[in-house]
C-alpha cells in the first residue's frame, strides 16, 4: 500500500504515525494525555532521552541512547526502561516539566515515480514539513521512598498532509509499577506493565514496538505486503503483564493482550486492525538474558505470542477464526571504544498462520501459511556524533495467490510475499553528548540521509507486481531531520 508503516519511535523518542486521513482529533487521545499530564505533573519530575527524560535523570541523551539520539538503547537506557522510567538525578526547572514534542521534516524520492499520486502529493519527490515522527509526549517516573515506582509515557501522534488532512491519535504508550527487592546477595526487580502495543514495554527495543531500525521510514510507500501479525496489531490492542529482572541479568515478562472495543478505537482515532480482533486474549511471553563485561554488553532473548482472531474483515461469519503463532529470537551486542560505539541488533521471527476463516471464504488460497522475518543492523558512532548504519531486512513466506494477488505497485505477480532490502544510513547528531551542550535538555536534533535498496519486492525482482514494476524501482532516498524539544 502507498502509506507509511505506523508507530516507529525513539526515546529522544519520536513515534512514526500513519498518514491515514482522519476527520478530527481523537477524544481519548486528548483525555488520556490530559490525565497523564496531570498525574505526571503531580507525582513526577522529568525523565530519559526524550528531553523530558533527560531533565529527570540529569544525564545527556547519550547516556541512554547510542549516538546521542533515540531509540537505540545503551545498557543504562535498558536499565532505565526496565526500572519503569524511575531513575532520577536531574535538578532545576527542567526536572519538573514532563512534556516533549518531536517533529521530523523530511524529503524522499523514489527511484521510479509511483503510478498514481498519493493524496496531497505528486508521483515523486515527496516533502513533508512535519514528517512521520511528529508527536506530543508526556513522560516521567518516580520511586517513592523505596516502596514502589510509578513511571511511563503517554504519546499522542499527529499525521499531517498539508492542505489535505490533519489528525491526532493515540500512539504507543507505556505505564509501569515497579518494586525493588533484595534477596540476600541477589536483587529482584518486579514490574506490572500496561501498554497499548505488543512488546511495547520491552526494555531492549529489539522487537515489534516500532523501536527497531530504521527508526524513521519513508512517509510515502510502497512497502512490502507481508508482515508478522505481532507487528500489524499495533495500537489496536492493550496488554497487561508482569515482569521480573533478576540480578540485573535474567528478564522474564508474561502478559495477556486484548483488542480495544470499537468505541474506544473510535475515541482514540485508530483504525481497526486489518487482521481482525483478538478472540478472548492473546498470551505473550518474553525471556532475555543480559551481561556486561569490560566494554561489552550482550543480550540474547526470545519471544512468543499466540494471536487468535475473529471478526475478520471480508469474512461473513464474525465468529470464524484465524490464528497466528509468532515466536523468535533476538540479540543485542555493544562495544565501546572510548566515546565511540559499535552496536549490532538482530532478530528472527517465525510465524505459523492457521487461516481457516480466510480459506473457507476463498480469501486465502491455503488453509495454513508460514512467514519468517529476519532483521539485522550494525551501527558505528564516532564520538556519539557521526553515525553509519547498515541493515538487512527480509521476509519470506508461503506462496498464496489469494492473499498476494497481482496489482499495480502493491501486488505480487506470483503470489509470493518474499521481500529483501538493504538499508544504509548516515546521520549527524550535533548535541546530546553532554549536559553542557547548547539547549540541554530541551533541544536535540539528528540530520540523516537514508537509502533503501530492494533486492526483492513482493516475490520478484523484475515485473514483481505483474504490471511491469521492478523491485529496484521502489528504492528510496530519504533525507530527514529529527527534532526533539
PDB file of N, CA, C and O in Angstrom, residues 293-325:
ATOM      1  N   UNK A 293      30.496  -6.989  30.461  1.00  0.00           N
ATOM      2  CA  UNK A 293      31.866  -7.273  30.896  1.00  0.00           C
ATOM      3  C   UNK A 293      32.814  -6.336  30.151  1.00  0.00           C
ATOM      4  O   UNK A 293      32.699  -6.144  28.948  1.00  0.00           O
ATOM      5  N   UNK A 294      33.679  -5.699  30.900  1.00  0.00           N
ATOM      6  CA  UNK A 294      34.574  -4.719  30.284  1.00  0.00           C
ATOM      7  C   UNK A 294      33.781  -3.665  29.540  1.00  0.00           C
ATOM      8  O   UNK A 294      32.870  -3.044  30.104  1.00  0.00           O
ATOM      9  N   UNK A 295      34.117  -3.471  28.276  1.00  0.00           N
ATOM     10  CA  UNK A 295      33.402  -2.507  27.439  1.00  0.00           C
ATOM     11  C   UNK A 295      32.336  -3.179  26.571  1.00  0.00           C
ATOM     12  O   UNK A 295      31.923  -2.641  25.548  1.00  0.00           O
ATOM     13  N   UNK A 296      31.886  -4.354  26.978  1.00  0.00           N
ATOM     14  CA  UNK A 296      30.962  -5.139  26.169  1.00  0.00           C
ATOM     15  C   UNK A 296      29.618  -5.307  26.869  1.00  0.00           C
ATOM     16  O   UNK A 296      29.544  -5.417  28.107  1.00  0.00           O
ATOM     17  N   UNK A 297      28.566  -5.368  26.059  1.00  0.00           N
ATOM     18  CA  UNK A 297      27.221  -5.683  26.545  1.00  0.00           C
ATOM     19  C   UNK A 297      26.587  -6.648  25.558  1.00  0.00           C
ATOM     20  O   UNK A 297      26.667  -6.457  24.335  1.00  0.00           O
ATOM     21  N   UNK A 298      25.939  -7.703  26.086  1.00  0.00           N
ATOM     22  CA  UNK A 298      25.284  -8.687  25.227  1.00  0.00           C
ATOM     23  C   UNK A 298      23.943  -9.071  25.835  1.00  0.00           C
ATOM     24  O   UNK A 298      23.848  -9.367  27.026  1.00  0.00           O
ATOM     25  N   UNK A 299      22.916  -9.053  25.005  1.00  0.00           N
ATOM     26  CA  UNK A 299      21.592  -9.553  25.369  1.00  0.00           C
ATOM     27  C   UNK A 299      21.159 -10.573  24.337  1.00  0.00           C
ATOM     28  O   UNK A 299      21.295 -10.352  23.126  1.00  0.00           O
ATOM     29  N   UNK A 300      20.668 -11.727  24.804  1.00  0.00           N
ATOM     30  CA  UNK A 300      20.101 -12.751  23.934  1.00  0.00           C
ATOM     31  C   UNK A 300      18.743 -13.120  24.502  1.00  0.00           C
ATOM     32  O   UNK A 300      18.624 -13.378  25.719  1.00  0.00           O
ATOM     33  N   UNK A 301      17.724 -13.138  23.656  1.00  0.00           N
ATOM     34  CA  UNK A 301      16.390 -13.384  24.180  1.00  0.00           C
ATOM     35  C   UNK A 301      15.484 -14.099  23.205  1.00  0.00           C
ATOM     36  O   UNK A 301      15.855 -14.379  22.054  1.00  0.00           O
ATOM     37  N   UNK A 302      14.285 -14.376  23.686  1.00  0.00           N
ATOM     38  CA  UNK A 302      13.263 -14.999  22.872  1.00  0.00           C
ATOM     39  C   UNK A 302      11.903 -14.405  23.193  1.00  0.00           C
ATOM     40  O   UNK A 302      11.693 -13.815  24.261  1.00  0.00           O
ATOM     41  N   UNK A 303      10.957 -14.554  22.263  1.00  0.00           N
ATOM     42  CA  UNK A 303       9.618 -14.009  22.442  1.00  0.00           C
ATOM     43  C   UNK A 303       8.624 -14.948  21.776  1.00  0.00           C
ATOM     44  O   UNK A 303       8.950 -15.633  20.791  1.00  0.00           O
ATOM     45  N   UNK A 304       7.411 -15.025  22.321  1.00  0.00           N
ATOM     46  CA  UNK A 304       6.355 -15.832  21.722  1.00  0.00           C
ATOM     47  C   UNK A 304       5.011 -15.177  22.009  1.00  0.00           C
ATOM     48  O   UNK A 304       4.796 -14.624  23.100  1.00  0.00           O
ATOM     49  N   UNK A 305       4.120 -15.243  21.028  1.00  0.00           N
ATOM     50  CA  UNK A 305       2.767 -14.710  21.202  1.00  0.00           C
ATOM     51  C   UNK A 305       1.813 -15.518  20.328  1.00  0.00           C
ATOM     52  O   UNK A 305       2.081 -15.757  19.149  1.00  0.00           O
ATOM     53  N   UNK A 306       0.726 -15.964  20.931  1.00  0.00           N
ATOM     54  CA  UNK A 306      -0.331 -16.657  20.192  1.00  0.00           C
ATOM     55  C   UNK A 306      -1.505 -15.710  20.032  1.00  0.00           C
ATOM     56  O   UNK A 306      -1.975 -15.122  21.025  1.00  0.00           O
ATOM     57  N   UNK A 307      -1.970 -15.528  18.786  1.00  0.00           N
ATOM     58  CA  UNK A 307      -2.952 -14.494  18.481  1.00  0.00           C
ATOM     59  C   UNK A 307      -4.159 -15.118  17.776  1.00  0.00           C
ATOM     60  O   UNK A 307      -4.142 -15.324  16.553  1.00  0.00           O
ATOM     61  N   UNK A 308      -5.229 -15.451  18.507  1.00  0.00           N
ATOM     62  CA  UNK A 308      -6.460 -15.919  17.872  1.00  0.00           C
ATOM     63  C   UNK A 308      -7.324 -14.713  17.469  1.00  0.00           C
ATOM     64  O   UNK A 308      -7.517 -13.792  18.261  1.00  0.00           O
ATOM     65  N   UNK A 309      -7.851 -14.721  16.275  1.00  0.00           N
ATOM     66  CA  UNK A 309      -8.572 -13.558  15.756  1.00  0.00           C
ATOM     67  C   UNK A 309      -9.941 -13.948  15.217  1.00  0.00           C
ATOM     68  O   UNK A 309     -10.125 -15.027  14.635  1.00  0.00           O
ATOM     69  N   UNK A 310     -10.901 -13.041  15.395  1.00  0.00           N
ATOM     70  CA  UNK A 310     -12.231 -13.194  14.823  1.00  0.00           C
ATOM     71  C   UNK A 310     -12.692 -11.826  14.314  1.00  0.00           C
ATOM     72  O   UNK A 310     -11.913 -10.870  14.313  1.00  0.00           O
ATOM     73  N   UNK A 311     -13.960 -11.763  13.836  1.00  0.00           N
ATOM     74  CA  UNK A 311     -14.457 -10.533  13.203  1.00  0.00           C
ATOM     75  C   UNK A 311     -13.453 -10.027  12.171  1.00  0.00           C
ATOM     76  O   UNK A 311     -13.059  -8.859  12.157  1.00  0.00           O
ATOM     77  N   UNK A 312     -13.080 -10.920  11.287  1.00  0.00           N
ATOM     78  CA  UNK A 312     -12.031 -10.650  10.304  1.00  0.00           C
ATOM     79  C   UNK A 312     -12.629  -9.932   9.105  1.00  0.00           C
ATOM     80  O   UNK A 312     -13.666 -10.360   8.574  1.00  0.00           O
ATOM     81  N   UNK A 313     -12.056  -8.820   8.667  1.00  0.00           N
ATOM     82  CA  UNK A 313     -12.596  -8.105   7.504  1.00  0.00           C
ATOM     83  C   UNK A 313     -12.740  -9.030   6.299  1.00  0.00           C
ATOM     84  O   UNK A 313     -11.832  -9.803   5.970  1.00  0.00           O
ATOM     85  N   UNK A 314     -13.900  -8.958   5.654  1.00  0.00           N
ATOM     86  CA  UNK A 314     -14.161  -9.783   4.482  1.00  0.00           C
ATOM     87  C   UNK A 314     -14.734 -11.145   4.783  1.00  0.00           C
ATOM     88  O   UNK A 314     -15.097 -11.889   3.859  1.00  0.00           O
ATOM     89  N   UNK A 315     -14.845 -11.518   6.072  1.00  0.00           N
ATOM     90  CA  UNK A 315     -15.383 -12.819   6.477  1.00  0.00           C
ATOM     91  C   UNK A 315     -16.819 -12.628   6.941  1.00  0.00           C
ATOM     92  O   UNK A 315     -17.091 -11.818   7.840  1.00  0.00           O
ATOM     93  N   UNK A 316     -17.749 -13.382   6.363  1.00  0.00           N
ATOM     94  CA  UNK A 316     -19.169 -13.185   6.655  1.00  0.00           C
ATOM     95  C   UNK A 316     -19.546 -13.643   8.060  1.00  0.00           C
ATOM     96  O   UNK A 316     -20.443 -13.066   8.679  1.00  0.00           O
ATOM     97  N   UNK A 317     -18.888 -14.672   8.576  1.00  0.00           N
ATOM     98  CA  UNK A 317     -19.197 -15.180   9.911  1.00  0.00           C
ATOM     99  C   UNK A 317     -18.288 -14.491  10.924  1.00  0.00           C
ATOM    100  O   UNK A 317     -17.079 -14.752  10.960  1.00  0.00           O
ATOM    101  N   UNK A 318     -18.822 -13.629  11.797  1.00  0.00           N
ATOM    102  CA  UNK A 318     -17.955 -12.900  12.737  1.00  0.00           C
ATOM    103  C   UNK A 318     -17.275 -13.802  13.747  1.00  0.00           C
ATOM    104  O   UNK A 318     -16.271 -13.409  14.345  1.00  0.00           O
ATOM    105  N   UNK A 319     -17.788 -15.019  13.956  1.00  0.00           N
ATOM    106  CA  UNK A 319     -17.179 -15.930  14.920  1.00  0.00           C
ATOM    107  C   UNK A 319     -16.079 -16.789  14.305  1.00  0.00           C
ATOM    108  O   UNK A 319     -15.322 -17.445  15.035  1.00  0.00           O
ATOM    109  N   UNK A 320     -15.995 -16.807  12.970  1.00  0.00           N
ATOM    110  CA  UNK A 320     -14.944 -17.594  12.311  1.00  0.00           C
ATOM    111  C   UNK A 320     -13.572 -17.050  12.690  1.00  0.00           C
ATOM    112  O   UNK A 320     -13.385 -15.841  12.830  1.00  0.00           O
ATOM    113  N   UNK A 321     -12.593 -17.939  12.838  1.00  0.00           N
ATOM    114  CA  UNK A 321     -11.296 -17.528  13.372  1.00  0.00           C
ATOM    115  C   UNK A 321     -10.123 -17.906  12.468  1.00  0.00           C
ATOM    116  O   UNK A 321     -10.132 -18.961  11.831  1.00  0.00           O
ATOM    117  N   UNK A 322      -9.149 -17.018  12.445  1.00  0.00           N
ATOM    118  CA  UNK A 322      -7.778 -17.307  12.041  1.00  0.00           C
ATOM    119  C   UNK A 322      -6.917 -17.224  13.296  1.00  0.00           C
ATOM    120  O   UNK A 322      -7.287 -16.565  14.280  1.00  0.00           O
ATOM    121  N   UNK A 323      -5.770 -17.843  13.275  1.00  0.00           N
ATOM    122  CA  UNK A 323      -4.860 -17.698  14.410  1.00  0.00           C
ATOM    123  C   UNK A 323      -3.426 -17.647  13.911  1.00  0.00           C
ATOM    124  O   UNK A 323      -3.093 -18.197  12.855  1.00  0.00           O
ATOM    125  N   UNK A 324      -2.577 -16.980  14.701  1.00  0.00           N
ATOM    126  CA  UNK A 324      -1.175 -16.778  14.347  1.00  0.00           C
ATOM    127  C   UNK A 324      -0.322 -17.113  15.566  1.00  0.00           C
ATOM    128  O   UNK A 324      -0.561 -16.603  16.673  1.00  0.00           O
ATOM    129  N   UNK A 325       0.661 -17.961  15.372  1.00  0.00           N
ATOM    130  CA  UNK A 325       1.646 -18.244  16.414  1.00  0.00           C
ATOM    131  C   UNK A 325       2.971 -17.625  15.985  1.00  0.00           C
ATOM    132  O   UNK A 325       3.586 -18.050  15.008  1.00  0.00           O
TER     133      UNK A 325
END
